[in-house]
Short mmCIF file of C-alpha atoms and ligand atoms in Angstrom, two decimals:
data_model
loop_
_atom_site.label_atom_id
_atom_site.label_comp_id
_atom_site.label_asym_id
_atom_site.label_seq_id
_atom_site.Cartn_x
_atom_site.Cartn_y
_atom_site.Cartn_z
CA UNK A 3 -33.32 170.66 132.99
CA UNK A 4 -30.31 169.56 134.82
CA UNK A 5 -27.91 171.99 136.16
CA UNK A 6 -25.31 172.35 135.21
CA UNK A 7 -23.39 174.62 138.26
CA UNK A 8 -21.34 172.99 140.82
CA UNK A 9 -23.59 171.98 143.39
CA UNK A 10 -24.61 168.49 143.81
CA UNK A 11 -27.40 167.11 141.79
CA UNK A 12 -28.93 164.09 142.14
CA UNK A 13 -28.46 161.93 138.74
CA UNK A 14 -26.94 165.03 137.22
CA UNK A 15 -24.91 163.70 134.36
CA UNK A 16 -22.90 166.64 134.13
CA UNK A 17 -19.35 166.29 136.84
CA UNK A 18 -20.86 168.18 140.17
CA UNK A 19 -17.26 169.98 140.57
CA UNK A 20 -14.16 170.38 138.68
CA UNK A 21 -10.65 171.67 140.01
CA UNK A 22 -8.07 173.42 138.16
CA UNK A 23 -5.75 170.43 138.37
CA UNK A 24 -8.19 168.24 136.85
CA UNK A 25 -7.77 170.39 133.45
CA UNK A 26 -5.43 170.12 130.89
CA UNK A 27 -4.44 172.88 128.62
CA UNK A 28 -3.15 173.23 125.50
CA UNK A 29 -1.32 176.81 124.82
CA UNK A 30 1.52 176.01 123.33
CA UNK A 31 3.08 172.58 121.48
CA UNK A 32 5.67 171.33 123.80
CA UNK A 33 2.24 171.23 126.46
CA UNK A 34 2.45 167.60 124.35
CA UNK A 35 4.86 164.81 124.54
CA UNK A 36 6.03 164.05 120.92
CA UNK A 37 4.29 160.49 121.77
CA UNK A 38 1.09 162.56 122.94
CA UNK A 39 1.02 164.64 119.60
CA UNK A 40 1.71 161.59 117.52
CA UNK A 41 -1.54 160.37 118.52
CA UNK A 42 -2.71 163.54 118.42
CA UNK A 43 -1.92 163.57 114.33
CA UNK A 44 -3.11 159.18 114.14
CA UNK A 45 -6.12 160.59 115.46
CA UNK A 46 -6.64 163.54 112.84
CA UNK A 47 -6.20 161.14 109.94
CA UNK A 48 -8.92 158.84 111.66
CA UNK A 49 -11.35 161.96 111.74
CA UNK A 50 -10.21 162.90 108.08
CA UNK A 51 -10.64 159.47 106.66
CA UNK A 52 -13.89 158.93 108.73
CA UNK A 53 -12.81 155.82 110.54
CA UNK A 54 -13.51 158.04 113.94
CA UNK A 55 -17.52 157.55 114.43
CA UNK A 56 -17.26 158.58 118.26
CA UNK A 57 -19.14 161.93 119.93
CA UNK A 58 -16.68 162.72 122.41
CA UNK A 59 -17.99 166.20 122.98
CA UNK A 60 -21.76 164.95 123.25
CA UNK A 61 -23.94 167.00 126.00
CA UNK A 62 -20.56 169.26 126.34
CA UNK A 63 -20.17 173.06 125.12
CA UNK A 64 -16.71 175.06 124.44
CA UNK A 65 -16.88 178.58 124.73
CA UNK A 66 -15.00 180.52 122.09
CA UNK A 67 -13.44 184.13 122.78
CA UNK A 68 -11.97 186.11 119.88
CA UNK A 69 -10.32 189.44 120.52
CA UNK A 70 -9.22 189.39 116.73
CA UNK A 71 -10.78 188.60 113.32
CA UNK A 72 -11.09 185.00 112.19
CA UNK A 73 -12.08 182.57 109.01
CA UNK A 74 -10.29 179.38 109.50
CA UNK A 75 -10.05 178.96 113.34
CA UNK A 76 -13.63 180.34 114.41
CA UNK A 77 -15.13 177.55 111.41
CA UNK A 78 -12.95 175.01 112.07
CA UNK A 79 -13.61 174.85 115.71
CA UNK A 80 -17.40 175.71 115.34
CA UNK A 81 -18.02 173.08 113.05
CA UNK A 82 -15.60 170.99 114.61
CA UNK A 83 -17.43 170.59 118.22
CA UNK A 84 -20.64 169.98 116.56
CA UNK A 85 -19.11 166.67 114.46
CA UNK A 86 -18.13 165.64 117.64
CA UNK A 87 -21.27 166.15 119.85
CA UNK A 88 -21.02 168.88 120.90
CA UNK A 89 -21.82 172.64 120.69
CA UNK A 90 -19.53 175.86 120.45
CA UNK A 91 -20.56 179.72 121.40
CA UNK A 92 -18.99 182.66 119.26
CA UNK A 93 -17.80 185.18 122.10
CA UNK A 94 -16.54 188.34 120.26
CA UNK A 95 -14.81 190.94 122.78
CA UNK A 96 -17.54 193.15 121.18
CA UNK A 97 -20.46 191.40 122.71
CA UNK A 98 -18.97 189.79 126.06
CA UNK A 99 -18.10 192.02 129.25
CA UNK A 100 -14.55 190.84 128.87
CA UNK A 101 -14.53 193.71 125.91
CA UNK A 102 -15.09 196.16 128.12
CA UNK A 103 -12.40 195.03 131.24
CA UNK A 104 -14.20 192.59 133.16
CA UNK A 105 -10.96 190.55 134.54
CA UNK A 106 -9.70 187.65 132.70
CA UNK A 107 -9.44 185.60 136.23
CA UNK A 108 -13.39 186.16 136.74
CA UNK A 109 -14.43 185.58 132.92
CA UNK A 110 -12.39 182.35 133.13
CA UNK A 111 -14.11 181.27 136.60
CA UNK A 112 -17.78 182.04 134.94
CA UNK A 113 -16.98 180.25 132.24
CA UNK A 114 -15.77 177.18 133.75
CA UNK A 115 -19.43 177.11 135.22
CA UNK A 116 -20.91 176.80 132.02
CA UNK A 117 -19.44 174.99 129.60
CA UNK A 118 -16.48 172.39 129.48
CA UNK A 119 -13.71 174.11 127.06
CA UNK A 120 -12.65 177.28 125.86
CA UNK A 121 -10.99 178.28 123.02
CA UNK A 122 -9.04 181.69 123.18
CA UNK A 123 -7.70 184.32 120.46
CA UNK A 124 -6.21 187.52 121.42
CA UNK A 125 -2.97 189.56 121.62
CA UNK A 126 -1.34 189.21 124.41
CA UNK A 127 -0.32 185.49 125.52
CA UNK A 128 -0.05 186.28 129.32
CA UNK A 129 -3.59 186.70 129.48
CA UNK A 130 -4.56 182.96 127.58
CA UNK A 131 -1.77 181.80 130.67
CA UNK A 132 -3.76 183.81 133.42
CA UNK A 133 -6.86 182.26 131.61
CA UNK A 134 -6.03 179.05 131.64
CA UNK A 135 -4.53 179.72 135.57
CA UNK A 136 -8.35 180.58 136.66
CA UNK A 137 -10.08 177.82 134.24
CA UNK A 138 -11.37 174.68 135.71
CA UNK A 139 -12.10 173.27 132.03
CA UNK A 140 -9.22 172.90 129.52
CA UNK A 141 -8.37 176.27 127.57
CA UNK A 142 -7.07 176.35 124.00
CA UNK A 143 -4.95 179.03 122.22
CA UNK A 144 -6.34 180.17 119.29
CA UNK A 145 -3.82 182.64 118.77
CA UNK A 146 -2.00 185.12 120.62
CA UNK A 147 0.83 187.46 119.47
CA UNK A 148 3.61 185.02 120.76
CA UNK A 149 1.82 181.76 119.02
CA UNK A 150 -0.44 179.89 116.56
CA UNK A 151 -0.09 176.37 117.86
CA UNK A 152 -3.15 174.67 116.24
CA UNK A 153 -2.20 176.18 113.12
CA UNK A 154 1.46 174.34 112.97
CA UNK A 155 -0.18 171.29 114.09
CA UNK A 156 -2.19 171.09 110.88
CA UNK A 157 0.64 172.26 109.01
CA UNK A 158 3.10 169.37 110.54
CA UNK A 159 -0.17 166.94 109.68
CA UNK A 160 -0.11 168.58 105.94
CA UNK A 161 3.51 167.60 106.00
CA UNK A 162 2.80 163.75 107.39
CA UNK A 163 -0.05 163.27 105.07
CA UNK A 164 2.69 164.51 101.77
CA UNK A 165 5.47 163.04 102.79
CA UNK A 166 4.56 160.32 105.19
CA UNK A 167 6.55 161.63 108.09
CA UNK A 168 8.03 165.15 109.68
CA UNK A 169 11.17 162.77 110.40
CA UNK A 170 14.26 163.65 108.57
CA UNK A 171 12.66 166.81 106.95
CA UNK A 172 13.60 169.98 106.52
CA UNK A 173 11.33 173.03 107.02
CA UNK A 174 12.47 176.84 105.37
CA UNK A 175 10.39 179.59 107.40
CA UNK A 176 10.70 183.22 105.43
CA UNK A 177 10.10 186.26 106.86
CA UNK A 178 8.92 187.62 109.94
CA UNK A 179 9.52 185.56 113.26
CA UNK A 180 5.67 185.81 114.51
CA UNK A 181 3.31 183.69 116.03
CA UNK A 182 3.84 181.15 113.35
CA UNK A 183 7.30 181.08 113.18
CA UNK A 184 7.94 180.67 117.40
CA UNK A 185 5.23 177.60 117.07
CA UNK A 186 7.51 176.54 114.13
CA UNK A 187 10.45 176.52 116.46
CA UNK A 188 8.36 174.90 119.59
CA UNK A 189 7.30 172.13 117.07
CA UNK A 190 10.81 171.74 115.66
CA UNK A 191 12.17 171.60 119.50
CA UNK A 192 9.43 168.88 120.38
CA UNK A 193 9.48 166.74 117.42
CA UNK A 194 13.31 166.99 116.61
CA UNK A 195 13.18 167.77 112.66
CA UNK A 196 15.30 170.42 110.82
CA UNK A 197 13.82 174.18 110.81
CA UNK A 198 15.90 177.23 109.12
CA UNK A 199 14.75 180.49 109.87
CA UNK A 200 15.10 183.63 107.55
CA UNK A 201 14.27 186.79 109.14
CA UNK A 202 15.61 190.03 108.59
CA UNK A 203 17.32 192.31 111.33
CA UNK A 204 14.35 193.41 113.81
CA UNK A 205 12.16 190.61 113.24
CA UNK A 206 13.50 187.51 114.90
CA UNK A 207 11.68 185.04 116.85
CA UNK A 208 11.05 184.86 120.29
CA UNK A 209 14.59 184.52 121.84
CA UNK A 210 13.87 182.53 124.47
CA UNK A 211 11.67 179.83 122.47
CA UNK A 212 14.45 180.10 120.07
CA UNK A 213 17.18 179.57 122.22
CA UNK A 214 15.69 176.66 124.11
CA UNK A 215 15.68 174.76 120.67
CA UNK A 216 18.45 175.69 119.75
CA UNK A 217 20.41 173.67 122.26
CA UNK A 218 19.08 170.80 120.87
CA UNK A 219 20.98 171.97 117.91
CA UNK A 220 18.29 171.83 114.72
CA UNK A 221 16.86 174.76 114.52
CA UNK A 222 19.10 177.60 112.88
CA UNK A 223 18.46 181.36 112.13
CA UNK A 224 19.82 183.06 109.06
CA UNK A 225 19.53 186.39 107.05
CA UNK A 226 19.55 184.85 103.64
CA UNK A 227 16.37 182.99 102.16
CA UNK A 228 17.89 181.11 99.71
CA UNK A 229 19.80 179.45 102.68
CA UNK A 230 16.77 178.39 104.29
CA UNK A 231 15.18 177.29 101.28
CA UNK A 232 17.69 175.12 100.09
CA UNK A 233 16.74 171.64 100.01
CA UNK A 234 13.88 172.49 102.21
CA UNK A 235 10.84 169.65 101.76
CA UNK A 236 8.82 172.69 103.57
CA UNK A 237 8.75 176.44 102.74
CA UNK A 238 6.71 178.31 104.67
CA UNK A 239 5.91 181.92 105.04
CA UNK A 240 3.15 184.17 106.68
CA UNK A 241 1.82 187.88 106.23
CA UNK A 242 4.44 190.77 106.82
CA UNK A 243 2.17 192.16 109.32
CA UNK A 244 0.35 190.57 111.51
CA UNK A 245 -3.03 191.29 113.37
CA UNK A 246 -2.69 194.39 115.68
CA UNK A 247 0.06 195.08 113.26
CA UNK A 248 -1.26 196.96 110.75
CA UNK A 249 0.05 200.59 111.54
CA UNK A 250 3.55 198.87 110.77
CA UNK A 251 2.96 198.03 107.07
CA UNK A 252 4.87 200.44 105.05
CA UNK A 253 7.65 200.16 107.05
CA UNK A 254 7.76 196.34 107.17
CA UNK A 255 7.28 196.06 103.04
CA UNK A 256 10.65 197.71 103.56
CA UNK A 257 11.99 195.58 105.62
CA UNK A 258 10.63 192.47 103.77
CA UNK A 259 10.77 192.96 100.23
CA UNK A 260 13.81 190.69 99.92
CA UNK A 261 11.89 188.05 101.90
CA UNK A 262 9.55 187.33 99.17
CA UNK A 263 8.41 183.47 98.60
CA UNK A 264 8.33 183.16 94.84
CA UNK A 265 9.01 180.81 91.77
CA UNK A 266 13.13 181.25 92.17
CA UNK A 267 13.18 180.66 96.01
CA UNK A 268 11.24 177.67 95.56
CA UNK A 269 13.55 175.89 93.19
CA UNK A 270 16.28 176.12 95.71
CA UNK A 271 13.80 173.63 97.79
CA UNK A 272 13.84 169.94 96.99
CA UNK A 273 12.55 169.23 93.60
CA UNK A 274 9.17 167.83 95.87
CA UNK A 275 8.57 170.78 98.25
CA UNK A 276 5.55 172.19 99.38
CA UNK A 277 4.44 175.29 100.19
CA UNK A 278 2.57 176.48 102.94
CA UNK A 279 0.85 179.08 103.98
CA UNK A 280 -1.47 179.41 107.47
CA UNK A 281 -3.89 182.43 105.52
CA UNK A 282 -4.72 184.76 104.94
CA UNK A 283 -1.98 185.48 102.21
CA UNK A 284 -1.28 188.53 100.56
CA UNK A 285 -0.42 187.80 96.97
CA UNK A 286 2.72 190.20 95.50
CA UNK A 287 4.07 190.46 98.88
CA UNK A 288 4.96 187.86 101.19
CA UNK A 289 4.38 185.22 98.15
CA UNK A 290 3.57 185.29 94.55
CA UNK A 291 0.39 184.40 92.99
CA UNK A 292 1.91 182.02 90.48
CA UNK A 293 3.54 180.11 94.04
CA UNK A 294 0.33 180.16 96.49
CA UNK A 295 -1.71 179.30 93.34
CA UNK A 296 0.94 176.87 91.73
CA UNK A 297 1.28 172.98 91.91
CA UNK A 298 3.61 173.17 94.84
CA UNK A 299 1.18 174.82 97.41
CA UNK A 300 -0.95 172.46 99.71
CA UNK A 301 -2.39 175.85 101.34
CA UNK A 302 -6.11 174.31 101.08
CA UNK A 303 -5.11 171.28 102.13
CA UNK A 304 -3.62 172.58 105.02
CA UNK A 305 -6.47 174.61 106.15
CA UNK A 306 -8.74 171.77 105.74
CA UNK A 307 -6.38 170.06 108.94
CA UNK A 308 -7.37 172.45 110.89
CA UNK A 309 -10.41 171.13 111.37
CA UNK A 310 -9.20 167.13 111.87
CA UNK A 311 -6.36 168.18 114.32
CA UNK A 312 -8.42 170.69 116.28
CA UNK A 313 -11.17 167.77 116.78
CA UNK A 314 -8.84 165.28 117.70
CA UNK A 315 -7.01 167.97 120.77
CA UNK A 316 -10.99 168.85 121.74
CA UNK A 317 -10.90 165.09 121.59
CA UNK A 318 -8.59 164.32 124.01
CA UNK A 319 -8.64 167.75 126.07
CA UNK A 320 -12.55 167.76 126.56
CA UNK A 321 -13.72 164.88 125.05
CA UNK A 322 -11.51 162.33 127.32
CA UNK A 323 -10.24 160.40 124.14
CA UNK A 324 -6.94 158.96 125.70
CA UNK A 325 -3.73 160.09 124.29
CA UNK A 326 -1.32 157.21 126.07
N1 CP B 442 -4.85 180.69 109.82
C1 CP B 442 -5.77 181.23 110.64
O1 CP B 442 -5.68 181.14 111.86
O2 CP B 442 -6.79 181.82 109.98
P1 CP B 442 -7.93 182.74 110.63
O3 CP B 442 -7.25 184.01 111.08
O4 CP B 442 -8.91 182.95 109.52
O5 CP B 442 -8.53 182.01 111.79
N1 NVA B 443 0.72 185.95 111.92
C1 NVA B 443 -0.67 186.12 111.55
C2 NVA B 443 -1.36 184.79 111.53
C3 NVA B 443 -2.81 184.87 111.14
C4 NVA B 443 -3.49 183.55 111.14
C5 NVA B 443 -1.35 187.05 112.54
O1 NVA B 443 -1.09 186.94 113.74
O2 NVA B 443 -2.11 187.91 112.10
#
């Protein structure tokens, strides 16, 4: 067998050394040009449609490190690096050292030694930066506290694929400004549509993510929902308590229970909204059973595009699919 460590090897087809600058990352949206993530989404719908018959990811492996639960992102990108070629590893922080303290710098430099991705969830964002600061091979987020890129990528794609186009839209975000809502906010900054904010007192977004969109002028924050809702194409909302969260929950039903995404709220929306939801939902809280499980909810849909957009950015990250 070849090896695959960075020493020379004659006929090795695996690259005898990397460097950190030869890596791109992808850890939060505006990492993209709009033009970059516009062929990012062309080539999701060629995956989805199964026009795309290339192995990108063939011989190559992508590590994947979860410090939190997952459904949606530990399948997607599983099954996702196998259509492409390739292989992916399950790392839970229960079963690798870097569960029990072994430093994210020398994790990230093993790693790079092995296989030619990783994909990162955990809480705190600084350490997917200092990750991705000691990686030679590109590093995705997969979540941290501060952001959910991959997830508003396939919710902007969900958008494209019902309405042709994110241009001239209007998104509604409801309740708490989390992970999803400061990706909202990066996405609305980098691709220039309309995002309105609800969140009640306590639970804004990220103030420096919002502020730095909000000199471009279309992203707003408000208290009321029914003001972000209105004429929204998008309404979009997300648990009242988030992973690592939990201990918060009675106090944030409190804090929430106007913020509720139900049948009313949605007929302020344009008569052809969707709704959208990144899951897991909790029905009778943050959203109504008769909404998530109504005719206006692409949730499923949605979900599904995690899978096409996080093959085409392993694509282009690890994969060497060009983007330009
Ligand atoms: N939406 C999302 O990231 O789902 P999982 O937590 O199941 O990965
Ligand atoms: N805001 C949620 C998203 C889950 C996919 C969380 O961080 O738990």
């Amino acid at each position: 067998m070849e090896s695959r460590f960075p020493f020379p090897v004659p006929g090795s087809q695996f690259p005898v050394a990397k460097t950190a600058a030869m890596s791109r990352h992808f850890l939060a949206i505006p990492d993209f040009s709009r033009a970059e993530l516009d062929r990012l989404f062309a080539l999701a719908e060629s995956m989805r449609s199964g026009a795309y018959g290339k192995k990108p990811l063939a011989g190559k492996s992508l590590a994947m490190i979860f410090l939190k639960s997952s459904t949606r992102t530990r399948v997607s990108f599983e099954v996702g690096a196998w259509q492409l070629g390739g292989h992916a590893l399950f790392l839970s922080s229960r079963d690798v050292q870097i569960g029990r303290g072994e430093p994210i710098p020398d994790t990230a430099r093993v790693l790079s030694r092995y296989v030619d991705g990783i994909m990162i969830r955990t809480f705190a964002h600084s350490d997917v930066e200092q990750l991705a600061q000691y990686s030679s091979v590109p590093v995705i987020n997969g979540l941290t506290d501060l952001l959910h890129p991959c997830q508003v990528l396939a919710d902007i794609l969900t958008m494209r694929q019902r309405f042709g186009s994110y241009e001239g839209k209007k998104v509604a975000w409801i309740g708490d400004g989390n992970n999803m809502a400061n990706s909202w906010i990066n996405a609305a900054y980098r691709l220039g549509f309309e995002l309105m904010l609800a969140c009640p007192e306590g639970y804004e977004p990220d103030q420096a993510i919002l502020e730095r969109a909000q000199r471009d002028g279309r992203v707003t924050l408000v208290r009321d929902p029914n003001q972000a809702a209105a004429g929204a194409h998008v309404v979009n909302t997300d648990v009242w308590a988030s992973m690592g969260q939990e201990e918060e929950q009675a106090v944030r039903e409190q804090a929430f229970a106007d913020y509720q995404v139900d049948t009313a709220l949605m007929k302020r929306a344009a008569r052809d909204a969707i709704f959208l939801h990144c899951l897991p939902a909790h029905r009778g809280e943050e959203v109504t059973a008769e909404v998530i499980d109504g005719p206006q909810s692409c949730v499923f849909e949605e979900a599904e595009n995690r899978l096409h957009i996080q093959k085409a950015i392993m694509a282009a990250l690890i994969g060497g699919e060009p983007l330009a």
